[in-house]
Coordinates of C-alpha atoms in Angstrom, one line a residue:
Chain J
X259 CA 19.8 -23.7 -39.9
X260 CA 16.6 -21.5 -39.1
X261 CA 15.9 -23.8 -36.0
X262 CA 19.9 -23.2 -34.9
X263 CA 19.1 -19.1 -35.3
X264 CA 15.5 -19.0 -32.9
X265 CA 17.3 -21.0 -30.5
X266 CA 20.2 -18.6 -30.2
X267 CA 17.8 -15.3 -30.2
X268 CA 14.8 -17.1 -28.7
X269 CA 15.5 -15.4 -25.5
X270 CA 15.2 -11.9 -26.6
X271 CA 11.7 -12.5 -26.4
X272 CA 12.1 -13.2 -22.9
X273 CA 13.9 -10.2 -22.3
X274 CA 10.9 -8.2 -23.7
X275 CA 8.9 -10.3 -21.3
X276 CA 10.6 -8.9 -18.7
X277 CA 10.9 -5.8 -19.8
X278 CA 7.0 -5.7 -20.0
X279 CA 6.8 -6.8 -16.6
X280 CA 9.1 -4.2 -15.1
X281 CA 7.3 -1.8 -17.2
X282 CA 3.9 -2.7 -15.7
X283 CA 4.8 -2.4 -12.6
X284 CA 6.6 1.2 -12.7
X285 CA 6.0 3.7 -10.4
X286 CA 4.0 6.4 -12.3
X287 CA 2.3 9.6 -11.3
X288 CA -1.2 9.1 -9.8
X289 CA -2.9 11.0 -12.7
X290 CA -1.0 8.8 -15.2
X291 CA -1.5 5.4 -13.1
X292 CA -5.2 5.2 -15.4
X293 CA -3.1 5.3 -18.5
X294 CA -0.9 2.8 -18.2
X295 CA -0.7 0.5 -21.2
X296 CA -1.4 -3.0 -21.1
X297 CA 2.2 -3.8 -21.8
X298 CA 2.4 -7.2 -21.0
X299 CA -0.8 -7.6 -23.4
X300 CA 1.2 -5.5 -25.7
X301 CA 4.2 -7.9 -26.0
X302 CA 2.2 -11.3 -26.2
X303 CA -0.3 -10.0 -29.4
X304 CA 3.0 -8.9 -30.9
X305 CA 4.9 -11.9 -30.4
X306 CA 1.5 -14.0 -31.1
X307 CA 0.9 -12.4 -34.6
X308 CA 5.0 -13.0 -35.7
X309 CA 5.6 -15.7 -33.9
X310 CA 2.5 -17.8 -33.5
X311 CA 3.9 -20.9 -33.6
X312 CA 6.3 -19.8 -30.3
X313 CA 4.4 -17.8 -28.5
X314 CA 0.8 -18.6 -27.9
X315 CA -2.0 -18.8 -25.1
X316 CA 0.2 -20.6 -22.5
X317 CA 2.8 -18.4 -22.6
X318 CA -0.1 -15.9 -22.2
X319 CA -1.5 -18.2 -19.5
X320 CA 2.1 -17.9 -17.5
X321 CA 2.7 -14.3 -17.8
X322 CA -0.5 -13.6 -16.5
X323 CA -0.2 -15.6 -13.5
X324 CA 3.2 -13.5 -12.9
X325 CA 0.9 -10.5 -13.5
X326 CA -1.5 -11.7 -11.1
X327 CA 1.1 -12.4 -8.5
X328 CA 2.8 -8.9 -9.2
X329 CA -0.3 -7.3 -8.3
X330 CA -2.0 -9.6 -5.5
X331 CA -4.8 -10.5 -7.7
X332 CA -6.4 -13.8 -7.6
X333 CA -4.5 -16.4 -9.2
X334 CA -6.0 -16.5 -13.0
X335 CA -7.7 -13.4 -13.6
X336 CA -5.2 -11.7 -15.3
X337 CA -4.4 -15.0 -16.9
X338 CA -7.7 -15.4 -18.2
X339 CA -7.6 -11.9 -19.9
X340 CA -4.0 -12.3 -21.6
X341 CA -4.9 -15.6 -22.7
X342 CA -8.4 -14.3 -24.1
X343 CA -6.5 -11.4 -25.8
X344 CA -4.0 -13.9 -27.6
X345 CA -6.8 -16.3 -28.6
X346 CA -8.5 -13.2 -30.1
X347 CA -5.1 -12.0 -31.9
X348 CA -4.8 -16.1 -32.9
X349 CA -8.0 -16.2 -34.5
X350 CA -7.6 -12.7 -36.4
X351 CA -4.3 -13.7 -37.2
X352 CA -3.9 -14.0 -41.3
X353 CA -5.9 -10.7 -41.6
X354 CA -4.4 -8.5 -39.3
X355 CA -1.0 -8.9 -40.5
X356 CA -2.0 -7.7 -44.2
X357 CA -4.3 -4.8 -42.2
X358 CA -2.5 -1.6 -42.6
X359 CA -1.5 -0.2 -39.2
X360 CA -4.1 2.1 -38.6
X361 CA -6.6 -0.6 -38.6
X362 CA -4.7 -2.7 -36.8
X363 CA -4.8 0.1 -34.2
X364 CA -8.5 -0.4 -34.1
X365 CA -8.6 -3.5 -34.1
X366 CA -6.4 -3.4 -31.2
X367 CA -8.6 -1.3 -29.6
X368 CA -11.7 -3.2 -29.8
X369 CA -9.6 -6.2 -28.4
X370 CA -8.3 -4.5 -25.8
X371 CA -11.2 -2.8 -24.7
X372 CA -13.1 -6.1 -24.5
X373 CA -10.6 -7.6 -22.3
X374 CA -10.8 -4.6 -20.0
X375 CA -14.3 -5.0 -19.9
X376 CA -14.4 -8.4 -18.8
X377 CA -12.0 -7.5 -16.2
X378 CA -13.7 -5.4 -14.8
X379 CA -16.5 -8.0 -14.6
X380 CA -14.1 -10.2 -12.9
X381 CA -13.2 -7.5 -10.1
X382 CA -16.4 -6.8 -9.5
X383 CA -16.9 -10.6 -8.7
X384 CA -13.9 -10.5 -6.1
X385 CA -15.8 -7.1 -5.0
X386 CA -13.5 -4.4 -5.9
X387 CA -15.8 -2.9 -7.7
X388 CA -14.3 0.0 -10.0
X389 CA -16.1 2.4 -10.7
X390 CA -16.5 4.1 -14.4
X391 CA -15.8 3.6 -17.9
X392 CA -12.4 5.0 -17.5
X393 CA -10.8 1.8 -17.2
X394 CA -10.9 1.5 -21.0
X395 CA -8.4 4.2 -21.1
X396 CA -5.9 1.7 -21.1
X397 CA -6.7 0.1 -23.7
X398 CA -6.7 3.4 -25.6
X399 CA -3.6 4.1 -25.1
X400 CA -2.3 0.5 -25.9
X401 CA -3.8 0.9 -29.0
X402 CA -2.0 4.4 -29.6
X403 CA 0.7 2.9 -28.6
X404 CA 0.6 -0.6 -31.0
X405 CA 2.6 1.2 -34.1
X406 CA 5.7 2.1 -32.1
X407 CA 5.7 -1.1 -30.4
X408 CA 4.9 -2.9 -33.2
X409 CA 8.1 -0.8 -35.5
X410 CA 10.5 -1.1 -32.5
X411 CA 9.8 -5.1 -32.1
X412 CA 10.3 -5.7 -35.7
X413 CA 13.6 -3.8 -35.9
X414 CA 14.7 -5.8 -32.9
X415 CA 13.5 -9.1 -35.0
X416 CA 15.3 -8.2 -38.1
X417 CA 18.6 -6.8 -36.2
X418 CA 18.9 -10.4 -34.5
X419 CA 17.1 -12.4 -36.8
X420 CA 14.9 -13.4 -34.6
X421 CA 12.4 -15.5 -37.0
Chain R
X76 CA -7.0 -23.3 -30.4
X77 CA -10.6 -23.8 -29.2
X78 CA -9.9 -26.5 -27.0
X79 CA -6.5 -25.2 -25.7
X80 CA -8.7 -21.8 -24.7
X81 CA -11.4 -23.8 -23.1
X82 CA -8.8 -26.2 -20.7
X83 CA -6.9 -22.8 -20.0
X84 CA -9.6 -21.0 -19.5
X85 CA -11.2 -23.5 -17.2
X86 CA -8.1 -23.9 -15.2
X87 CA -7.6 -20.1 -14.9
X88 CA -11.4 -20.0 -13.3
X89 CA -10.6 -23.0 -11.2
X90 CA -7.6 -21.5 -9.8
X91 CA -9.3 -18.0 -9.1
X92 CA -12.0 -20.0 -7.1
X93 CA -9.3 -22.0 -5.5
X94 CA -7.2 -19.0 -4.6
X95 CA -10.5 -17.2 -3.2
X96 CA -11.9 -19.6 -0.8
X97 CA -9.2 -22.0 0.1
X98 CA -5.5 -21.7 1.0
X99 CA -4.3 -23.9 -0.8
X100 CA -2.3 -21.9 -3.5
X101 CA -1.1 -19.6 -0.8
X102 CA 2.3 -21.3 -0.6
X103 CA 3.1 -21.7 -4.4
X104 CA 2.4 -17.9 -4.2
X105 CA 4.1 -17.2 -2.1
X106 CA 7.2 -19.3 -3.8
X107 CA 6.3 -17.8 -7.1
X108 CA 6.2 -13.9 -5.2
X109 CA 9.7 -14.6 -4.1
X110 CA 10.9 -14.0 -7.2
X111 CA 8.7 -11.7 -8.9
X112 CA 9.0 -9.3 -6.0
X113 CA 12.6 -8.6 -7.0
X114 CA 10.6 -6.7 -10.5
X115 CA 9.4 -3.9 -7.8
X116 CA 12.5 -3.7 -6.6
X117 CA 14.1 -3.3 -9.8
X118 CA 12.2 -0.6 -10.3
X119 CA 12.4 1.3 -7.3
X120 CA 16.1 1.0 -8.3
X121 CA 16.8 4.1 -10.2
X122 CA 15.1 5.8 -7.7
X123 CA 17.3 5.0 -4.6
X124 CA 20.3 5.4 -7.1
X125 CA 19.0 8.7 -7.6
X126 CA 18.6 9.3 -4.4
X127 CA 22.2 8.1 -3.6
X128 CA 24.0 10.0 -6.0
X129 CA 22.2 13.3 -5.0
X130 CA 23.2 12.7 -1.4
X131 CA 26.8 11.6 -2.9
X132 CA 26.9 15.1 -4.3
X133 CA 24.3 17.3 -2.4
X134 CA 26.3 20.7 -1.7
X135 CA 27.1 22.1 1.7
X136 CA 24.4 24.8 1.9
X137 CA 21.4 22.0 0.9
X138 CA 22.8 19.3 3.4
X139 CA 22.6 21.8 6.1
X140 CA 19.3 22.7 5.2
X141 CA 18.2 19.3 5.3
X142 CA 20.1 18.5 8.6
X143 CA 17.8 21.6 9.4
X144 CA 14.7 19.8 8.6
X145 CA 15.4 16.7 9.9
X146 CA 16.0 18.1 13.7
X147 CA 12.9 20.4 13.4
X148 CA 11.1 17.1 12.4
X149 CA 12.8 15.2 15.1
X150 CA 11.9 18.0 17.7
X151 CA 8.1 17.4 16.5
X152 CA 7.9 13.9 16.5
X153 CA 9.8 13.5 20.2
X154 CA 6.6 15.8 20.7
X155 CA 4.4 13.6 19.7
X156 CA 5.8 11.0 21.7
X157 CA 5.7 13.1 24.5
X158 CA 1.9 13.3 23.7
X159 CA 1.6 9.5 23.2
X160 CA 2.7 8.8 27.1
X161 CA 0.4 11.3 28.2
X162 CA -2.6 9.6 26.5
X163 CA -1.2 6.7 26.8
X164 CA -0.6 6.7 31.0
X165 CA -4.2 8.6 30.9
X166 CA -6.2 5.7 28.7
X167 CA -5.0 3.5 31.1
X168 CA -6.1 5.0 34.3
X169 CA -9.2 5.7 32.7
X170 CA -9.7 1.8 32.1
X171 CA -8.7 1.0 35.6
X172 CA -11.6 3.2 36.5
X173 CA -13.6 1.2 34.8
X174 CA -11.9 -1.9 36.4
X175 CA -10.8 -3.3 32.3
X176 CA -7.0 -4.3 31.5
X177 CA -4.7 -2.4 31.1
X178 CA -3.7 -0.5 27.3
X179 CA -1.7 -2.6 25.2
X180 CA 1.9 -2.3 24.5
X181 CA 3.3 -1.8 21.2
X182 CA 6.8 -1.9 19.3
X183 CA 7.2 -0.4 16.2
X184 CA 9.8 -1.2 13.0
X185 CA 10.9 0.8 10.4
X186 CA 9.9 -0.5 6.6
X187 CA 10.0 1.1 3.2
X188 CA 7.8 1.7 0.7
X189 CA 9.4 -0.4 -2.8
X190 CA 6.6 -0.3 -4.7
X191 CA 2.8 1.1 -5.8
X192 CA 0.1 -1.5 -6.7
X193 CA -0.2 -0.7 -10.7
X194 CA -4.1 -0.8 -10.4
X195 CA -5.2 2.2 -10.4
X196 CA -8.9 1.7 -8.6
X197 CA -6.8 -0.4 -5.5
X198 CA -5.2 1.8 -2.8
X199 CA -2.2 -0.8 -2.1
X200 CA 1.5 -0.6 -1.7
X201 CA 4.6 -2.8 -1.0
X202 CA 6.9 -2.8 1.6
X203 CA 10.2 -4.1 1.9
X204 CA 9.3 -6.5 5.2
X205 CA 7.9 -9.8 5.1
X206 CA 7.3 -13.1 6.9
X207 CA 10.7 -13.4 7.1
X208 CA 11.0 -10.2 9.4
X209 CA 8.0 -10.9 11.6
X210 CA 5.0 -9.3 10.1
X211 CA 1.8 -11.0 10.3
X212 CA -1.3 -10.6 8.8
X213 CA -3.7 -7.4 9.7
X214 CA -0.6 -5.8 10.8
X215 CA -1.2 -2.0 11.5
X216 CA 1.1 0.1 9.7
X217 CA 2.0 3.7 10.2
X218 CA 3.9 6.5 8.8
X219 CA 5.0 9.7 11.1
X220 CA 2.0 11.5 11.1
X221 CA -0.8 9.1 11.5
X222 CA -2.1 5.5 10.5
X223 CA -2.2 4.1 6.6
X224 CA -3.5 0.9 7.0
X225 CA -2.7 -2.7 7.5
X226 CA -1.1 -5.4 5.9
X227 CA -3.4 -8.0 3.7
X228 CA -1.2 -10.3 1.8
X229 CA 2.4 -11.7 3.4
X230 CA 5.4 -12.7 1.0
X231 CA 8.8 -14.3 2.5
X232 CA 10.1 -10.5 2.1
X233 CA 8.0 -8.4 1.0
X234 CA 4.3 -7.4 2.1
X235 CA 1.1 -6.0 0.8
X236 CA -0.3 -3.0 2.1
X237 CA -4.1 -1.8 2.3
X238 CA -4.2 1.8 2.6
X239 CA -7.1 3.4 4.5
X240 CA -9.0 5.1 1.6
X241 CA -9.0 2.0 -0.4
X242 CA -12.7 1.7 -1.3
X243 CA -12.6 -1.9 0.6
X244 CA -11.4 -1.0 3.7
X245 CA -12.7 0.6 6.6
X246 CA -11.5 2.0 10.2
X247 CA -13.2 2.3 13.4
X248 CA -12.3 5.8 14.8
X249 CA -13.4 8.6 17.4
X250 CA -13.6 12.0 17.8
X251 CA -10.7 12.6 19.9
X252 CA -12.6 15.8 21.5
X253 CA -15.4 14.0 22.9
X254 CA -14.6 9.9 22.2
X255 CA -17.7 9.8 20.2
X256 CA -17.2 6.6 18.0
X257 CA -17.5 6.0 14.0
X258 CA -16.7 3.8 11.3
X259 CA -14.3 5.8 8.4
X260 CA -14.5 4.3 5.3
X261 CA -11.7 4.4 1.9
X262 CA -13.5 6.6 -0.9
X263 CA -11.0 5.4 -3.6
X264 CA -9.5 9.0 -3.1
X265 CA -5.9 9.3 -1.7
X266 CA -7.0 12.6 0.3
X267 CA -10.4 11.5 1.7
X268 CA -12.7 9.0 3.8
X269 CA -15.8 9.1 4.8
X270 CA -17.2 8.8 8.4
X271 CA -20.5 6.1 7.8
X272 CA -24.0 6.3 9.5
X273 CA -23.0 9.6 11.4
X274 CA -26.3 10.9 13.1
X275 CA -27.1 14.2 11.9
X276 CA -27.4 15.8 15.8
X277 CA -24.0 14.2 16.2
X278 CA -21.4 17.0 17.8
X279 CA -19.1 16.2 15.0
X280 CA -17.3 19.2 13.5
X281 CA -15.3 20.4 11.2
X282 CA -11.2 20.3 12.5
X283 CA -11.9 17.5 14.7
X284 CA -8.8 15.2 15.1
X285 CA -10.0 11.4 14.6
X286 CA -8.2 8.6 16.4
X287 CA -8.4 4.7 16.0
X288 CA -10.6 3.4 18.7
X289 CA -8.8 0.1 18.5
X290 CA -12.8 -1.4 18.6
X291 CA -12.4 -3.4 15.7
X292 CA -9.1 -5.7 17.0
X293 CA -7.3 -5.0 14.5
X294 CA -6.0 -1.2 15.1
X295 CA -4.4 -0.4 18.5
X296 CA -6.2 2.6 19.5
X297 CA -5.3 6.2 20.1
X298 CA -3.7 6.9 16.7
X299 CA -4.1 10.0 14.7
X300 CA -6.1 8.4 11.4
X301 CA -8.1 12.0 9.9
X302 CA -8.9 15.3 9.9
X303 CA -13.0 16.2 9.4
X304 CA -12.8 18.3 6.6
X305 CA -16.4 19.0 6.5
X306 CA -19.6 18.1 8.0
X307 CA -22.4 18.6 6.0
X308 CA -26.2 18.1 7.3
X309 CA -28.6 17.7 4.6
X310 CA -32.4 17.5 5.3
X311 CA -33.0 14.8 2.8
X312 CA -30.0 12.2 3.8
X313 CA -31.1 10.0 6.9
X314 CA -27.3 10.8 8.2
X315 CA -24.9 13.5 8.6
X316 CA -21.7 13.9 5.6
X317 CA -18.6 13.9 7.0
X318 CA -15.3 13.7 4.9
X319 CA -12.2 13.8 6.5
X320 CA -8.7 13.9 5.2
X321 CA -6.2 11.4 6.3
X322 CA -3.3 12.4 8.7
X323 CA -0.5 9.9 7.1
X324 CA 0.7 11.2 4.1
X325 CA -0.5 8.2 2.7
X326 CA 1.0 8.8 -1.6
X327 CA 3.9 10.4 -0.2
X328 CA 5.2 8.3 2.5
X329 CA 8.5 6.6 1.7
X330 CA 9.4 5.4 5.2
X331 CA 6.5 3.2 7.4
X332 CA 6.3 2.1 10.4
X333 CA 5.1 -1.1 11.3
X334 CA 3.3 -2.0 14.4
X335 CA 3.6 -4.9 16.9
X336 CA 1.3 -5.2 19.5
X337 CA 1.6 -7.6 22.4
X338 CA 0.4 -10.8 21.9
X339 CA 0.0 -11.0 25.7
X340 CA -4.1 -11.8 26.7
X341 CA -6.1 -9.8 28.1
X342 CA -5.4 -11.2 31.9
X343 CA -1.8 -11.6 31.5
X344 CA -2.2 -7.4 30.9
X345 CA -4.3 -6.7 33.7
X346 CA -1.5 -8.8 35.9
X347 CA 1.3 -7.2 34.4
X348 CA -0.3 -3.3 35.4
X349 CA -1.3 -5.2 39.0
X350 CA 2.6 -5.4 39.3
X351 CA 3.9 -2.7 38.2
X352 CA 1.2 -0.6 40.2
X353 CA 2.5 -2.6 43.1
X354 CA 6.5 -1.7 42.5
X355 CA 5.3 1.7 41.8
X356 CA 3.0 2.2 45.0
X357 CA 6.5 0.1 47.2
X358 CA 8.5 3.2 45.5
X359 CA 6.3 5.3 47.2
X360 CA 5.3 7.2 43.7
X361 CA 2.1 5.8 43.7
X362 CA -0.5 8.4 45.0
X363 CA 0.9 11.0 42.5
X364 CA 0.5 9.0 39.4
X365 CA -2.3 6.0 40.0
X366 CA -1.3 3.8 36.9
X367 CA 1.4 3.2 34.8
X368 CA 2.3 1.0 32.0
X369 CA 3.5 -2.0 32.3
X370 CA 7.0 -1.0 30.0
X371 CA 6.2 2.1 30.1
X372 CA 7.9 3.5 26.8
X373 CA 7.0 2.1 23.6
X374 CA 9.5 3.9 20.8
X375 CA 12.9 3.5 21.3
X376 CA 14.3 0.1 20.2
X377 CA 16.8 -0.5 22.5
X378 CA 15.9 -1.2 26.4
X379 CA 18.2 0.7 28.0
X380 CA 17.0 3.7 27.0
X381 CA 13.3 2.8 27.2
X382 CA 14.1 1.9 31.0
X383 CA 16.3 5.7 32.0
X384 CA 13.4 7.3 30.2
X385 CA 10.7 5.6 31.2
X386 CA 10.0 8.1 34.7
X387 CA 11.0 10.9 32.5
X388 CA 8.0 9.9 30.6
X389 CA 6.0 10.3 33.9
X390 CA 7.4 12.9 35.0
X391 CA 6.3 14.7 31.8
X392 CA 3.4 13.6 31.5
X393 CA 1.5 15.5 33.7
X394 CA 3.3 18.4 32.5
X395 CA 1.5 17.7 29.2
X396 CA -1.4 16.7 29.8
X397 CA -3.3 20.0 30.7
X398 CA -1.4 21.8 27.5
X399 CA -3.1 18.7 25.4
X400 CA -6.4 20.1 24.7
X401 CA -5.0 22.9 22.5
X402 CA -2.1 20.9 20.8
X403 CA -4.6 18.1 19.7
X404 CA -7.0 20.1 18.0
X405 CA -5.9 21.4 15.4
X406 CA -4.3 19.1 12.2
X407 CA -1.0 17.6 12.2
X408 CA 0.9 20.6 10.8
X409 CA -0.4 23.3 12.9
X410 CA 1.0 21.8 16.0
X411 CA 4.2 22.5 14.6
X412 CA 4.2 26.0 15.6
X413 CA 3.2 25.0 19.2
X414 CA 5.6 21.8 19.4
X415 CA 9.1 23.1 19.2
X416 CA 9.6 24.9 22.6
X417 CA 7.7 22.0 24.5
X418 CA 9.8 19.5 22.6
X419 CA 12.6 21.4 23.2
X420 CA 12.5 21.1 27.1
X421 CA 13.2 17.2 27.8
X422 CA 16.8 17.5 28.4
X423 CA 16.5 20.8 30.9
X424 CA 12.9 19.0 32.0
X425 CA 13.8 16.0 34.1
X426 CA 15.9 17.3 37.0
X427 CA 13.1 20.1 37.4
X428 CA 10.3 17.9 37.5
X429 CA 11.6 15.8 40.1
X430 CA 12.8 18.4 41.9
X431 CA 9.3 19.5 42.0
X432 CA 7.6 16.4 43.0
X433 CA 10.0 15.7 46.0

């Protein structure tokens, strides 16, 4: 009965998917461009920490090789970073659902921020080098941004039982 | 988990060595890009709805305004052109002087801007022509006022574009006063390059218009590409400072042009100007104008027109040529006070200027 229920509301997580990727690549004022949340990174810890048994590091793996194609990367740095976020989120799994959300906001942000980090250890090997600190920002805001995300996806789960 | 991070993360580094050194993944990008190129679309969307519904309702008063603009702006860019001959039909006798081939040829298309690169730290944009439509990689790209940069990555229809200030990329240019040659370099800011290894006792100043040299093969040459902004000569720094601001309107830009140059070697050129100098000397028009191009008018698309206009455009361009020194100088806005009554002329100038000459 469960099983019949994800298969008919499985692809609203898709749909996010989508959504995340039309959202990362929005046009956006150039003073707001170093703000823009990591919403595809977003999505996939969501969906990683309710869903884990769904959504995991391949799906991570795929999306980022959309991202990576989206924004003329090379092929698998992205993918790299999204799938090293969800391992992270994996591993923390059974305590960071109990966290309340304020500490699951830091603990998004310490996640985050590593993964921008090794990015930009990764551009820096394709030699676009970036320059300052300021490409943590993003992960700031992501983090900021976790508790809406977080109540808006769980509505959308309980609304179409999405389980 | 472990072992499904390591294989992942293994094949992710494979493919990014892969991707770097080889072709191999180009195609299955390029598949893949096919659809995930429609996402940039989708959201330019609301923009050009926008954009459609205001012109669906735009009142009387603002539509005139706006047909207002647009001939003012159409004035100054048949200006430009006008310009363009002249340094055109004079870059070419110049390298006859010097017994080289003849300038190259170019055709331009009209593309659109669909999308931003989301990085912030990468100067990039997308464009709604692909392989599909002819564009090939390195392909100079333009907007009205000046040069943005050239195409790096190709998609069935859509393309990459590396602006000029990206921190990557570099342009060789001159100083359109006095031809004296330099490399400009992105700075990662959208309003500024940077002219490299500039010797301090260079005559380099500030106000001086910067063209591509076309040295580097990749440019064609004679296109506005910066302003210097400022010079600066510090005693301690081996070299001069010079920042410049680009001409294109390179974050604001919504319509580019891309540009085809002739894929005709360097001997086939030379023999092609031998000709026409030959028709044009059998014409008897020869002594007045020593060189001409070999299709003499590069904008308009369709060849009628580039064929009746063609003598207009060397009829005028003497006519221009000595005016030149004062309409170049200063930045691409100023010459909007000086353009408009030499624009204006063309369709009184022809009959005149060949009355004159015969």
């Amino acid at each position: 009965m469960v099983g019949a229920k994800k298969s008919a509301n499985g692809w609203m997580i898709w749909l996010t998917f989508f959504v995340g990727i039309l959202l990362s690549v929005s046009p956006l004022p150039i003073f707001m461009e170093i703000l823009r949340p990591l919403w595809l990174a977003l999505l996939v810890t969501f969906w990683a920490l309710y869903m884990p048994h769904t959504v995991g590091m391949v799906t991570a793996f795929c999306l980022g090789l959309a991202e990576d194609v989206l924004q003329g990367d090379l092929l698998g740095q992205n993918a790299l970073i999204l799938t090293l976020i969800t391992f992270l989120v994996l591993s923390l799994q059974q305590r960071l659902r109990m966290f309340p959300m304020w500490q699951q906001c830091l603990v998004i942000l310490v996640i985050f921020g590593l993964a921008q980090l090794a990015q930009l250890w990764l551009s820096a090997l394709t030699g676009n080098r970036q320059p300052t600190l300021a490409l943590v920002l993003p992960a700031l805001v992501s983090a900021l941004l976790w508790p809406w995300v977080s109540f808006a996806l769980r509505g959308m789960c309980r609304r179409y039982r999405i389980y | 988990m472990g072992v499904r991070l390591l294989v992942l993360a293994v094949l992710a580094v494979a493919l990014m060595v892969v991707d770097a050194r080889f072709d191999l993944l180009k195609p299955a990008r390029k598949q893949a890009s096919l659809v995930l190129m429609d996402a940039y679309w989708i959201t330019d969307l609301p923009g050009r709805l926008w954009e459609g519904v205001a012109s669906q309702f735009g009142s009387r008063t603002e539509l005139v305004a706006e047909n207002e603009k647009l001939k003012t702006e159409n004035l100054l860019l048949q200006g430009r052109m006008q310009k363009l001959a002249a340094l055109t039909e004079q870059n070419v006798r110049l390298r006859e002087l010097l017994n080289s081939s003849a300038l190259v040829n170019e055709k331009v298309e009209v593309a659109e801007l669909i999308g931003m690169d989301p990085n912030p730290f990468t100067h990039r944009i997308i464009i709604n022509k692909g392989e599909r439509d002819g564009v090939v990689l390195g392909q100079p790209v333009l907007d009205a006022r000046g040069l943005m940069g050239q195409v790096v990555e190709l998609m069935p229809y859509t393309s990459r574009v590396l602006l000029l200030t990206d921190t990557t990329h570099s342009i060789p240019v001159q100083v359109n006063r006095n031809g004296l040659r330099a490399i400009a370099s992105g700075t990662g800011n959208p309003e500024r390059l940077e002219l490299r290894h500039v010797a301090d006792t260079a005559d380099i100043k500030e106000g001086d218009l910067l063209v591509s040299s076309g040295l580097g093969q990749r440019f064609p040459a004679g296109y506005p590409v910066a302003t210097v902004k400022e010079v600066i000569h510090d005693s301690g720094q081996p070299f001069a400072i010079v920042r410049a601001v680009p001409t294109a309107a390179l974050n604001r830009s919504r319509y580019l042009l891309l540009v085809f140059s002739d894929s005709r070697t360097a001997e086939e050129r030379a023999n092609d100007a031998a000709q026409a100098q030959e028709q044009l000397d059998a014409h008897g028009g020869g002594p007045m104008l020593p060189a001409s191009v070999p299709k003499p008018l590069i904008m308009p698309a369709t060849p009628s027109t580039a064929t009746s206009s063609a003598p207009a455009a060397e009829a005028t361009a003497p006519a221009v040529a000595p005016a030149k020194p004062a309409a170049s100088k200063p930045p691409a806005a100023a010459p909007a006070a000086a353009k408009p009554p030499a624009a204006s002329k063309p369709p009184a100038k022809p009959p005149a200027t060949t009355g004159g000459r015969e």
